CSV table of C-alpha atoms and ligand atoms in Angstrom, one decimal:
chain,number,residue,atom,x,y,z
N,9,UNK,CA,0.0,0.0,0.0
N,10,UNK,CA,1.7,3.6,-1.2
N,11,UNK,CA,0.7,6.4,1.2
N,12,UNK,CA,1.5,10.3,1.0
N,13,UNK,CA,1.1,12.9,3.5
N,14,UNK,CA,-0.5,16.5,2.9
N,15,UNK,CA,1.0,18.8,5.9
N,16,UNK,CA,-2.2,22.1,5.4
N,17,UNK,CA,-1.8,25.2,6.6
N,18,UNK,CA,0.1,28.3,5.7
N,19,UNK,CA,2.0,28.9,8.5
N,20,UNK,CA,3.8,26.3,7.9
N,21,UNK,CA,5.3,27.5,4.5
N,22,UNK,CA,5.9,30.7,6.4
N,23,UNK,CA,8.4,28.8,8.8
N,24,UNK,CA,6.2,29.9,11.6
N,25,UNK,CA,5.5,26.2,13.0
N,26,UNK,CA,7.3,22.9,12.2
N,27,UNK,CA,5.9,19.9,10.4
N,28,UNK,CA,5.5,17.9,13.7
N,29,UNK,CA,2.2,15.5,12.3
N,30,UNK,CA,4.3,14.7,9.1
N,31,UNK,CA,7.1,13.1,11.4
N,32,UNK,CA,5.0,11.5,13.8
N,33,UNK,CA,2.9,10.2,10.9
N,34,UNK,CA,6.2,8.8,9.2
N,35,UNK,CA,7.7,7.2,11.5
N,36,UNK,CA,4.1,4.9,12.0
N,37,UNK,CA,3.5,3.6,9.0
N,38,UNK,CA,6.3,1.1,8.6
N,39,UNK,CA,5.0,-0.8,11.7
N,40,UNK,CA,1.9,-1.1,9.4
N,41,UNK,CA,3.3,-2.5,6.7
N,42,UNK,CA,2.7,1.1,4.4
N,43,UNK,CA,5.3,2.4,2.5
N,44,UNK,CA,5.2,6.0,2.2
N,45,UNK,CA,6.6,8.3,-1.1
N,46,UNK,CA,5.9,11.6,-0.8
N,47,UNK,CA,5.3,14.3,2.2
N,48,UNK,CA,4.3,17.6,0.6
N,49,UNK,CA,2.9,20.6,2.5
N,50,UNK,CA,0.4,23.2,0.9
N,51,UNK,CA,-1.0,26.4,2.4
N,52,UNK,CA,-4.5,27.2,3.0
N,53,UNK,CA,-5.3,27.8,-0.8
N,54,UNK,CA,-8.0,26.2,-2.2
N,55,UNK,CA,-6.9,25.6,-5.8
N,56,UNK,CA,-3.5,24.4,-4.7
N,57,UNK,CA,-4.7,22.0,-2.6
N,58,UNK,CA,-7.5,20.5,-4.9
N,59,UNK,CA,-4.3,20.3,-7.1
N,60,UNK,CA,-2.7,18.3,-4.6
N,61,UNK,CA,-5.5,16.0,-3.9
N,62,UNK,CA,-5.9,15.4,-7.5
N,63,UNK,CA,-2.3,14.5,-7.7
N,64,UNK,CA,-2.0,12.6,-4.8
N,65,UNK,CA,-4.7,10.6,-5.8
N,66,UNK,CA,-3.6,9.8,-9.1
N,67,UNK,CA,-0.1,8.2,-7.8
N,68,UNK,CA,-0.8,6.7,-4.1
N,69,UNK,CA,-3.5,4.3,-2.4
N,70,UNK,CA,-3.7,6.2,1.1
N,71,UNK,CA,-3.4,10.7,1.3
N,72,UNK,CA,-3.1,11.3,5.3
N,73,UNK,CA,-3.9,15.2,5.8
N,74,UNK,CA,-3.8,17.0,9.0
N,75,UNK,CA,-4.5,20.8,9.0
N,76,UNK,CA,-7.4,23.1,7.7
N,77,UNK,CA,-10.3,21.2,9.5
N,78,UNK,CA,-11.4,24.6,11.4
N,79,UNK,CA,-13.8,26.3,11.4
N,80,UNK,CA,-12.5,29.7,10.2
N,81,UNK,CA,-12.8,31.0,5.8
N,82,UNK,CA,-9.3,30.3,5.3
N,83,UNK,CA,-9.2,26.5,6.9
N,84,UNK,CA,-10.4,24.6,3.3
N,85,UNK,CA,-9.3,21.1,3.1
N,86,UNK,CA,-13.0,20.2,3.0
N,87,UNK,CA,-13.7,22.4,0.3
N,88,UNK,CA,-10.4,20.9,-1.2
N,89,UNK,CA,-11.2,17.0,-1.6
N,90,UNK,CA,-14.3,18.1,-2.5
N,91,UNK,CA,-13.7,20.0,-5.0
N,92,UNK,CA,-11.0,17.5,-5.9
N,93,UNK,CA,-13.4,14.4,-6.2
N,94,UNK,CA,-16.0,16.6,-7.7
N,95,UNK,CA,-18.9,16.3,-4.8
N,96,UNK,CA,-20.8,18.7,-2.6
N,97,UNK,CA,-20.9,19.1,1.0
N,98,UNK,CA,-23.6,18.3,2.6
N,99,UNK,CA,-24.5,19.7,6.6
N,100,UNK,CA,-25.5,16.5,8.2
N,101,UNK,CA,-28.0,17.1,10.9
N,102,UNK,CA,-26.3,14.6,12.9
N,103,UNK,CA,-23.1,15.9,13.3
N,104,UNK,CA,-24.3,19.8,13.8
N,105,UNK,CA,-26.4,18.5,16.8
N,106,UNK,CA,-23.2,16.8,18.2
N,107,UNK,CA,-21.0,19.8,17.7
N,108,UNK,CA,-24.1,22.1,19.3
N,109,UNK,CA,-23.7,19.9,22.0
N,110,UNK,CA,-20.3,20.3,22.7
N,111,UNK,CA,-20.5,23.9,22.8
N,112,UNK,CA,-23.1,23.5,25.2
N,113,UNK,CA,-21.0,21.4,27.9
N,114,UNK,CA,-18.6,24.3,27.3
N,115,UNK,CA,-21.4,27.1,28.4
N,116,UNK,CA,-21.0,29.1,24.7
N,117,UNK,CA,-23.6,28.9,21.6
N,118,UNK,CA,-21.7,27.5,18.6
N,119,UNK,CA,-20.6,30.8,16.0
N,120,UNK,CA,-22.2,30.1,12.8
N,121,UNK,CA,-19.8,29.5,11.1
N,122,UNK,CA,-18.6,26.1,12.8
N,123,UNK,CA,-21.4,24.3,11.0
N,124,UNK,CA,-18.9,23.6,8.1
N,125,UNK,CA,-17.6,21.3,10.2
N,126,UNK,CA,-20.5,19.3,10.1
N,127,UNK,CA,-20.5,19.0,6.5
N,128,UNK,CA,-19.8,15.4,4.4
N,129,UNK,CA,-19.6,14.3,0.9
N,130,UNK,CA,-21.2,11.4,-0.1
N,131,UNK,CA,-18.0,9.6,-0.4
N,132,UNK,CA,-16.8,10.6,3.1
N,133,UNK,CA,-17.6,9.5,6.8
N,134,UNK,CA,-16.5,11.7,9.9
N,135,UNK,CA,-14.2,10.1,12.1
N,136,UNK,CA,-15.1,11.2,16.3
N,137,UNK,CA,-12.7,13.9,17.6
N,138,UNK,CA,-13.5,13.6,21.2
N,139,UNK,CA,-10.1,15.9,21.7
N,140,UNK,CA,-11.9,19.0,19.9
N,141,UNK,CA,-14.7,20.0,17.8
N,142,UNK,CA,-14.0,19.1,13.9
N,143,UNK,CA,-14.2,15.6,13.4
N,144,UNK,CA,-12.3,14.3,10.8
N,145,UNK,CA,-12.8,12.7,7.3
N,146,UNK,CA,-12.8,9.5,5.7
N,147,UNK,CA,-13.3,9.3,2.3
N,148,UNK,CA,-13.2,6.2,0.1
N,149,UNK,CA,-13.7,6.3,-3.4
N,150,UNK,CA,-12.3,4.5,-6.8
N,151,UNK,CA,-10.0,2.2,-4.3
N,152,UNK,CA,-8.5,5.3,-2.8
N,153,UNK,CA,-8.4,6.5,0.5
N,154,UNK,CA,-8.1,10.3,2.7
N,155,UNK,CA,-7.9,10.3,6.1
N,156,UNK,CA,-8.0,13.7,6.6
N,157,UNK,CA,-7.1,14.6,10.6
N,158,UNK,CA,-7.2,18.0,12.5
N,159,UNK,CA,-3.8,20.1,13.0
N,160,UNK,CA,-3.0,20.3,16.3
N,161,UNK,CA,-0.8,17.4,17.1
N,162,UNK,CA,-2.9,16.1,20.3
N,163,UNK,CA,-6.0,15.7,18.0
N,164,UNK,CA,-4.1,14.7,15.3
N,165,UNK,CA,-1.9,12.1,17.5
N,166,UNK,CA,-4.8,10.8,19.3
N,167,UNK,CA,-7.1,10.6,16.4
N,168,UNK,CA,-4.7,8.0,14.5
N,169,UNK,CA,-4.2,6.2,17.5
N,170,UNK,CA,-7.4,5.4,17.9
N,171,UNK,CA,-9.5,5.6,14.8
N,172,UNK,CA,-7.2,5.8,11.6
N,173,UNK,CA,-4.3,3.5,12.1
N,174,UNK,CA,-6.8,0.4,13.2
N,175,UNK,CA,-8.6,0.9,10.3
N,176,UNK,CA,-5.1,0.8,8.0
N,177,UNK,CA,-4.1,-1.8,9.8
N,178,UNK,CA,-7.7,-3.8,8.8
N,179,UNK,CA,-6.4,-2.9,5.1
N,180,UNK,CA,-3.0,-4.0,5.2
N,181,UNK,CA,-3.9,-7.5,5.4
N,182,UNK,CA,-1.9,-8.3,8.2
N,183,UNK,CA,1.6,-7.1,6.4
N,184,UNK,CA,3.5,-7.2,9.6
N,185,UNK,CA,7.5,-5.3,10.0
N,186,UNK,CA,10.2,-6.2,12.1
N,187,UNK,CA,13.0,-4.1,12.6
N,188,UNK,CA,16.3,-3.3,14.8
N,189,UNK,CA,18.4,-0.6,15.7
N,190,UNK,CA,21.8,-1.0,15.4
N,191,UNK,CA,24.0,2.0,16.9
N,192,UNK,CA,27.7,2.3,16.0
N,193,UNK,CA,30.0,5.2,17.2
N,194,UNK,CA,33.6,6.0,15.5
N,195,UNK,CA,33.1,5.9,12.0
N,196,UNK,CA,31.8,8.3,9.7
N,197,UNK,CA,28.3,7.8,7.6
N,198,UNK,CA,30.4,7.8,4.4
N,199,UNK,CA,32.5,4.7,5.5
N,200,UNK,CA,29.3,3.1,7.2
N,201,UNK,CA,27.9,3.3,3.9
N,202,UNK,CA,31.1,1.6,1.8
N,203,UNK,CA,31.3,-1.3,4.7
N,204,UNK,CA,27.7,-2.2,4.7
N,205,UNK,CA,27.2,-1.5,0.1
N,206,UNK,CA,26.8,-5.3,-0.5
N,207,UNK,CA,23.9,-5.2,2.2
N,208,UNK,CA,22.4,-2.0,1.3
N,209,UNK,CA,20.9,-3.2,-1.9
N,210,UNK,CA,19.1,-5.8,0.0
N,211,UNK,CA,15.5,-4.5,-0.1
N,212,UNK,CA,13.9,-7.0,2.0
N,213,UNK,CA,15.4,-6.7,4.6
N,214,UNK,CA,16.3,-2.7,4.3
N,215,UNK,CA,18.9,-1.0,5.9
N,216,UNK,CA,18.8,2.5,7.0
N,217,UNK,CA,21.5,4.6,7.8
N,218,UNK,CA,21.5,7.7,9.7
N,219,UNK,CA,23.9,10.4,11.3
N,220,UNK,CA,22.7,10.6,15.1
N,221,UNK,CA,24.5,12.7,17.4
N,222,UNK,CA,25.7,9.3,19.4
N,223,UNK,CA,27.1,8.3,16.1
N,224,UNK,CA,25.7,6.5,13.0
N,225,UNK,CA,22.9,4.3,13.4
N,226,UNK,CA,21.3,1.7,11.1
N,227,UNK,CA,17.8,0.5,10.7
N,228,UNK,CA,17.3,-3.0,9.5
N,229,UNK,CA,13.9,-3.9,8.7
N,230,UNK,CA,12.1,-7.1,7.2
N,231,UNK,CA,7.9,-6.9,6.4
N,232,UNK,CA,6.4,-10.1,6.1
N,233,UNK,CA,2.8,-11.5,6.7
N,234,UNK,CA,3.3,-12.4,10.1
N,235,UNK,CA,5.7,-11.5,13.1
N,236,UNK,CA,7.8,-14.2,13.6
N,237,UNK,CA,8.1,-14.3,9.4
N,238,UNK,CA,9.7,-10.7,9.8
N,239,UNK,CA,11.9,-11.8,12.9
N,240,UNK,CA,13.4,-15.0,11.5
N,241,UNK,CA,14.4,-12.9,7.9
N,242,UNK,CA,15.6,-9.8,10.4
N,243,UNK,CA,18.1,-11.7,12.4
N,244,UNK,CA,20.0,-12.8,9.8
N,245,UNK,CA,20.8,-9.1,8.3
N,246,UNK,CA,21.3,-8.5,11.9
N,247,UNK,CA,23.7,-10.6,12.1
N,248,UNK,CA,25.9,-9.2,9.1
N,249,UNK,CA,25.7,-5.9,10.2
N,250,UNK,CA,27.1,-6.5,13.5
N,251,UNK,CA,29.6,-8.9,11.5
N,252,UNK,CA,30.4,-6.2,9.5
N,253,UNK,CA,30.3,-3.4,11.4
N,254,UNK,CA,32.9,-5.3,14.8
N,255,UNK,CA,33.7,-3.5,17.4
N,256,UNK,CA,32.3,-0.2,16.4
N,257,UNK,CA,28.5,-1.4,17.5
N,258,UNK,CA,27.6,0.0,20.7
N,259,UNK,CA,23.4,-1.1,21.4
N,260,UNK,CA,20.5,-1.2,19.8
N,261,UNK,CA,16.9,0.2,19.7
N,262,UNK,CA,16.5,2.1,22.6
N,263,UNK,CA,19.7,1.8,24.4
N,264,UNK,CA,21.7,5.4,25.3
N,265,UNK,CA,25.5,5.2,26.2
N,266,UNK,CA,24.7,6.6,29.4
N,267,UNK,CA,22.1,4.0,30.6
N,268,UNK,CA,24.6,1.6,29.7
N,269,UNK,CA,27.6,2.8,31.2
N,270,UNK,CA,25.7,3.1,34.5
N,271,UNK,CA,24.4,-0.2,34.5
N,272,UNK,CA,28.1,-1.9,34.0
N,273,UNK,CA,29.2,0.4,36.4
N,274,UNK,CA,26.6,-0.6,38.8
N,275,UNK,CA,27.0,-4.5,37.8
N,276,UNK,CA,30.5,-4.3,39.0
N,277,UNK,CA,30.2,-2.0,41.9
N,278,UNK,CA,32.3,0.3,40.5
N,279,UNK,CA,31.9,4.3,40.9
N,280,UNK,CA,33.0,7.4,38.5
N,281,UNK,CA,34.5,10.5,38.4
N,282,UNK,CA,35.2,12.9,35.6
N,283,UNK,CA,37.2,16.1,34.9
N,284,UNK,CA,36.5,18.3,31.9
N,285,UNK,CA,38.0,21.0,30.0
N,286,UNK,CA,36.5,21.3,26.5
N,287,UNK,CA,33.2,19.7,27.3
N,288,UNK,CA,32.7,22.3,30.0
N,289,UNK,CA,30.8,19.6,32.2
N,290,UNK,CA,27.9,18.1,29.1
N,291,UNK,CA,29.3,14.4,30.6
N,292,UNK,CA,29.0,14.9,33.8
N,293,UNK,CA,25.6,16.3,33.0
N,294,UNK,CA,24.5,13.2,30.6
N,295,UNK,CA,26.1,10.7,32.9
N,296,UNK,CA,23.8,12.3,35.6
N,297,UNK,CA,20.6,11.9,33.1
N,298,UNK,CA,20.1,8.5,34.6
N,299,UNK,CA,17.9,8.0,37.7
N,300,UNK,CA,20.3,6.3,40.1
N,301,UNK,CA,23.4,7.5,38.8
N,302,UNK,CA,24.2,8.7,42.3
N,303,UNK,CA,24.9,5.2,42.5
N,304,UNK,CA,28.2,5.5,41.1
N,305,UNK,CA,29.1,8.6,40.0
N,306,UNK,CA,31.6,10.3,42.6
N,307,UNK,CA,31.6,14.0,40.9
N,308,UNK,CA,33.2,15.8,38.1
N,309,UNK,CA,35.1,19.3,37.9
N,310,UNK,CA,34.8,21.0,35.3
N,311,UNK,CA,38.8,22.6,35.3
N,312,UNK,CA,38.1,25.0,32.1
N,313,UNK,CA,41.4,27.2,33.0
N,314,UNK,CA,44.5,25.8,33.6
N,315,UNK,CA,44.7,27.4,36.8
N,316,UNK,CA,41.8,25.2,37.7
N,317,UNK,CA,43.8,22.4,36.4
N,318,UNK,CA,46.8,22.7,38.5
N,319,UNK,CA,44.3,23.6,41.5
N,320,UNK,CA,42.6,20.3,40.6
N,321,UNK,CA,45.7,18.4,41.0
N,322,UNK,CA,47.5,18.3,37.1
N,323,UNK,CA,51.0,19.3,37.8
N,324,UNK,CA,51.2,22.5,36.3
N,325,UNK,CA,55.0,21.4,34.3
N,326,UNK,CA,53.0,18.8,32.3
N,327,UNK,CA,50.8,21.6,30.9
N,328,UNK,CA,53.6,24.3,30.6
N,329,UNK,CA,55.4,21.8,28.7
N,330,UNK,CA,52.9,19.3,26.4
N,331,UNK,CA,49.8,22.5,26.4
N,332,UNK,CA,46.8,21.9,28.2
N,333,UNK,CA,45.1,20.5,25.0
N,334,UNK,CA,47.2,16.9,25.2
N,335,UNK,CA,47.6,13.4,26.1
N,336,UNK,CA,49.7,13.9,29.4
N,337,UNK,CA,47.2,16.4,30.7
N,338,UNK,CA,44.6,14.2,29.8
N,339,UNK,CA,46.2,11.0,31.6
N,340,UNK,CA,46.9,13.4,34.7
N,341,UNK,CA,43.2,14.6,34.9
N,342,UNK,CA,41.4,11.3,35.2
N,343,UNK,CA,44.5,10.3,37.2
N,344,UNK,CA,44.0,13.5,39.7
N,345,UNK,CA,39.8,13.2,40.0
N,346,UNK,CA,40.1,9.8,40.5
N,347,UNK,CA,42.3,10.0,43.3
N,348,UNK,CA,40.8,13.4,44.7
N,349,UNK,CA,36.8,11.7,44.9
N,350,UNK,CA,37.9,8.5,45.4
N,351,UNK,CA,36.5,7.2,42.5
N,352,UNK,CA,37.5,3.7,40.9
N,353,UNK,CA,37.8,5.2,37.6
N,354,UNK,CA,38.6,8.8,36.5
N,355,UNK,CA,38.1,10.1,33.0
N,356,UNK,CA,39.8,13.5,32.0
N,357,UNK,CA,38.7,15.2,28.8
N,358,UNK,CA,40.6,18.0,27.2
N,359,UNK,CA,40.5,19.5,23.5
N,360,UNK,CA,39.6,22.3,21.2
N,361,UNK,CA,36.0,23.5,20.9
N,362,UNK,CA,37.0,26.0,18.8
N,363,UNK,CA,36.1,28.0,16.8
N,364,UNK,CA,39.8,29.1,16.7
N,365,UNK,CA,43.1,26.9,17.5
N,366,UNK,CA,44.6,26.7,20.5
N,367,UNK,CA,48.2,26.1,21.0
N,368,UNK,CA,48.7,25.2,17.9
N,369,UNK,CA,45.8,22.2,17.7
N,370,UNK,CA,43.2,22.3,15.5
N,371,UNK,CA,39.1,22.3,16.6
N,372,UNK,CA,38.1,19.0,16.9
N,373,UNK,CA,41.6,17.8,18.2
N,374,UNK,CA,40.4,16.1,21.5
N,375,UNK,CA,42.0,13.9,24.2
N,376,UNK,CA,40.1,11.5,26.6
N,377,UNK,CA,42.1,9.8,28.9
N,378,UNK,CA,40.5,6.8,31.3
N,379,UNK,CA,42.3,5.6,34.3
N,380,UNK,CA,41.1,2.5,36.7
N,381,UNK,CA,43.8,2.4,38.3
N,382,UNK,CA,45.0,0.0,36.7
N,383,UNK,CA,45.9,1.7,33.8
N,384,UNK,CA,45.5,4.8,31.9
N,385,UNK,CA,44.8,4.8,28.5
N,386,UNK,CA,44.5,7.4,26.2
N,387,UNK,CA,42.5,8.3,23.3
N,388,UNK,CA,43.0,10.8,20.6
N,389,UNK,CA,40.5,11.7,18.5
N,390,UNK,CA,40.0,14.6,16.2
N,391,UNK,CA,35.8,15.2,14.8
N,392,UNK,CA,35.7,18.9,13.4
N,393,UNK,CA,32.7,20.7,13.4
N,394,UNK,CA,31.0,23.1,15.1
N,395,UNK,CA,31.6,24.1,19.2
N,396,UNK,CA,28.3,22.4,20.0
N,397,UNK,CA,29.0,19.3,17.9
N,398,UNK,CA,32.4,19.0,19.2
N,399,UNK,CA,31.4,19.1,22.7
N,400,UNK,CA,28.7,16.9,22.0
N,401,UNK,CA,30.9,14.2,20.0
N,402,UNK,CA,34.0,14.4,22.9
N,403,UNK,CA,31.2,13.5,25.1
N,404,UNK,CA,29.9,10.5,23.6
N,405,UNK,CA,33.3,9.4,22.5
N,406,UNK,CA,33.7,9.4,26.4
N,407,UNK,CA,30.8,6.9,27.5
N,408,UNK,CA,31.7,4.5,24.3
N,409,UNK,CA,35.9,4.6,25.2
N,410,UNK,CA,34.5,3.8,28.7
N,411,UNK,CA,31.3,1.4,27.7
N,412,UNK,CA,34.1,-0.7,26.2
N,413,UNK,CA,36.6,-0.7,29.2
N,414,UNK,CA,34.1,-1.9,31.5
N,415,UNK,CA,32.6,-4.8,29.0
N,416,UNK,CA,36.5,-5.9,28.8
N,417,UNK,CA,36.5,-5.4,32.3
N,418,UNK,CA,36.4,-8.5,34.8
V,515,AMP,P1,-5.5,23.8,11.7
V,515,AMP,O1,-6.2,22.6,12.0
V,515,AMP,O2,-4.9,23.9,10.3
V,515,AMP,O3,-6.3,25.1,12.0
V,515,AMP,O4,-4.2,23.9,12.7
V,515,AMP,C1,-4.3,24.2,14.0
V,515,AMP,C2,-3.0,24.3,14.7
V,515,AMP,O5,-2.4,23.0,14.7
V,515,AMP,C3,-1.9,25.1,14.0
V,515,AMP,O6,-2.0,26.5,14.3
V,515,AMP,C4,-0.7,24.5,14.6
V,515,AMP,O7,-0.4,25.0,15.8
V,515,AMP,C5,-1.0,23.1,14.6
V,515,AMP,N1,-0.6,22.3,13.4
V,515,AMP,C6,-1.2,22.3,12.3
V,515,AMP,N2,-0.6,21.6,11.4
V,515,AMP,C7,0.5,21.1,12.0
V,515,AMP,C8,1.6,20.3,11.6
V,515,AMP,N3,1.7,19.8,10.3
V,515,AMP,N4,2.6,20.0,12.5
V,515,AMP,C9,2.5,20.5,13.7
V,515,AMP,N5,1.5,21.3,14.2
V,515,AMP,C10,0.5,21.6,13.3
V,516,MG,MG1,-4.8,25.9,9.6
């Protein structure tokens, strides 16, 4: 089953709001088994958007609309499929004596002009909008179908919860998806691409890829007519994937880095502590996203000077002599707020945020050092971007360096 979506309203083509509905709408139809082709948005325009309609009826089997079901003069998606399909609208007594009602329970008369909203054509059937006053519409005619839902995202959300998507899923014949999230950190989405080409052609299963701020992730997907169908002809894409993709794989679906840095931290009764230059505290802030994290993490300081990082316990001749942006300062912070909380691991981050150089290093150029006490290892990296994505990146790069420690960990 093709599908398109039809985003209405003009203040979306003005910038004033986002396109929230087309999203959320996008990312449910795989689970049903539709595939979707084209997302347009149109302003509250009557010829345009019988043009639209026309169009989108011409080329796919489902049109989801949200937008222009109010009851103002410029609101016309009514009008619009209408129009489109030829037909007049018709007040049905029925639904004016409902919406009457609910202006009623509210204490107002209903303006006038809200009787549109109680309008059909003979190939359409209102779908109940307990969550405001304009129902919706769903039209069926020559084998295609509009759902057309109200704008603002709680109607809209709650309306294809509860009335639209069971009646796709009736339609759909039972087409069923299965699909996994596989999250990688370290590599670009050029080289992700070039690892996984044999696979990518594969069209069932699919594979995604996608630029995340925790690194590259990759959606494998398998439809099929029932569940465990889809799940045996997943795993086996799975499987490559992580094959191909080693030791760069860090979870899947839902997992963060933080969640599961705390829970090996927890599992082996270990605790954390963290000092940061560059990131200006954004780990110590993420690792503390979890509930419970107070579990194991000790503390961090965030030394941003290096008067703070001699004060914090780096040996101020290791900065006057390798810069503050290097491996040795690096190795002695997570050495220093290890020992200074009393923390069984200490991670010290130190780089360039940019946007200009500092001694010498480029923005991007980032040391993270981790030290168990064991031993301290180092790692360079270098991501160039933006300040924000450099913090950002340094951060995560953080919880994955450390993610793997404890996993190798006994
Ligand atoms: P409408 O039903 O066109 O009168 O839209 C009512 C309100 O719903 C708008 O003013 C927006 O706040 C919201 N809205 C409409 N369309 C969208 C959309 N595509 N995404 C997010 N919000 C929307
Ligand atoms: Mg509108």
């Amino acid at each position: 089953m093709k599908a398109e979506i039809i985003s209405i309203g003009t203040e979306l083509l003005m910038g004033q709001i986002v396109d929230t509905n087309a999203a959320y709408l996008a990312g449910q139809l795989p689970a049903l088994g539709v595939d979707l082709y084209f997302i347009s948005q149109v302003g509250d325009n009557l010829g345009r958007l019988a043009d639209a309609f026309t169009r989108a009826l011409a080329r796919s089997d489902v049109v989801l609309t949200s937008g222009g079901l109010g009851p103002t003069e410029d609101d016309v998606t009514r009008e619009s499929i209408a129009a489109a399909l030829g037909e007049t609208m018709v007040v049905q007594p029925e639904l004016e004596r409902h919406l009457r009602a609910f202006f009623t329970r509210r204490g107002t008369g209903m303006p006038e002009r809200n009787v549109k909203q109680a309008t059909l054509i003979p190939s359409a059937t209102a779908i109940p909008n307990p969550k405001g006053t304009a129902p919706g519409w769903w039209v069926e005619k020559n084998g295609r179908i509009i759902a057309a839902m109200p704008g603002p995202p709680r109607e809209m959300t709650y309306m294809w919860e509860n009335e639209v998507a069971p009646r796709l899923r009736k339609l759909t014949g039972g087409v069923t998806i299965a699909s996994r999230l596989v999250k990688t950190f370290g590599i670009g989405e050029g080289k992700v691409d070039e690892m996984l080409s044999p696979l990518l052609k594969s069209n069932n299963p699919s594979i995604g890829v996608y630029a995340k701020p925790d690194g590259i992730h990759l959606r494998v997907t398998a439809k099929a007519a029932t569940q465990s169908e889809a799940e045996a002809l997943l795993q086996p894409m799975v499987e490559k994937v992580l094959a191909t993709m080693g030791e760069t794989v860090w979870g899947f679906d839902g997992d963060t880095l933080e969640t599961s840095v705390g829970a090996l931290l927890k599992a082996k009764g270990l605790t954390l502590a963290t000092m940061e230059s560059c990131t200006g505290g954004l780990l110590a802030s993420v690792i503390t996203d979890v509930p419970g994290s107070s579990d194991y993490f000790k503390g961090g300081v965030v030394s941003y000077t290096n008067e703070v990082k001699a004060a914090s316990g780096v040996d101020a001749k290791l900065i006057a002599e390798h810069g503050a942006v290097s491996e040795q300062v690096a190795r002695a912070m997570a050495a220093a707020v290890r020992t200074r909380c009393g923390a069984d691991i200490g991670v010290g981050v130190t780089g360039v945020a940019g946007p200009s150089e500092m001694e010498g290093k480029r923005p991007g150029t980032v040391f993270i050092a981790i030290d168990d006490g064991r031993a301290a290892r180092v790692f360079p990296t270098f991501w160039p971007g933006e300040r924000s994505v450099i913090k950002r990146r340094a951060t995560t790069s953080a919880l994955f360096h450390l993610k793997k420690l404890l996993e190798g960990r006994a």
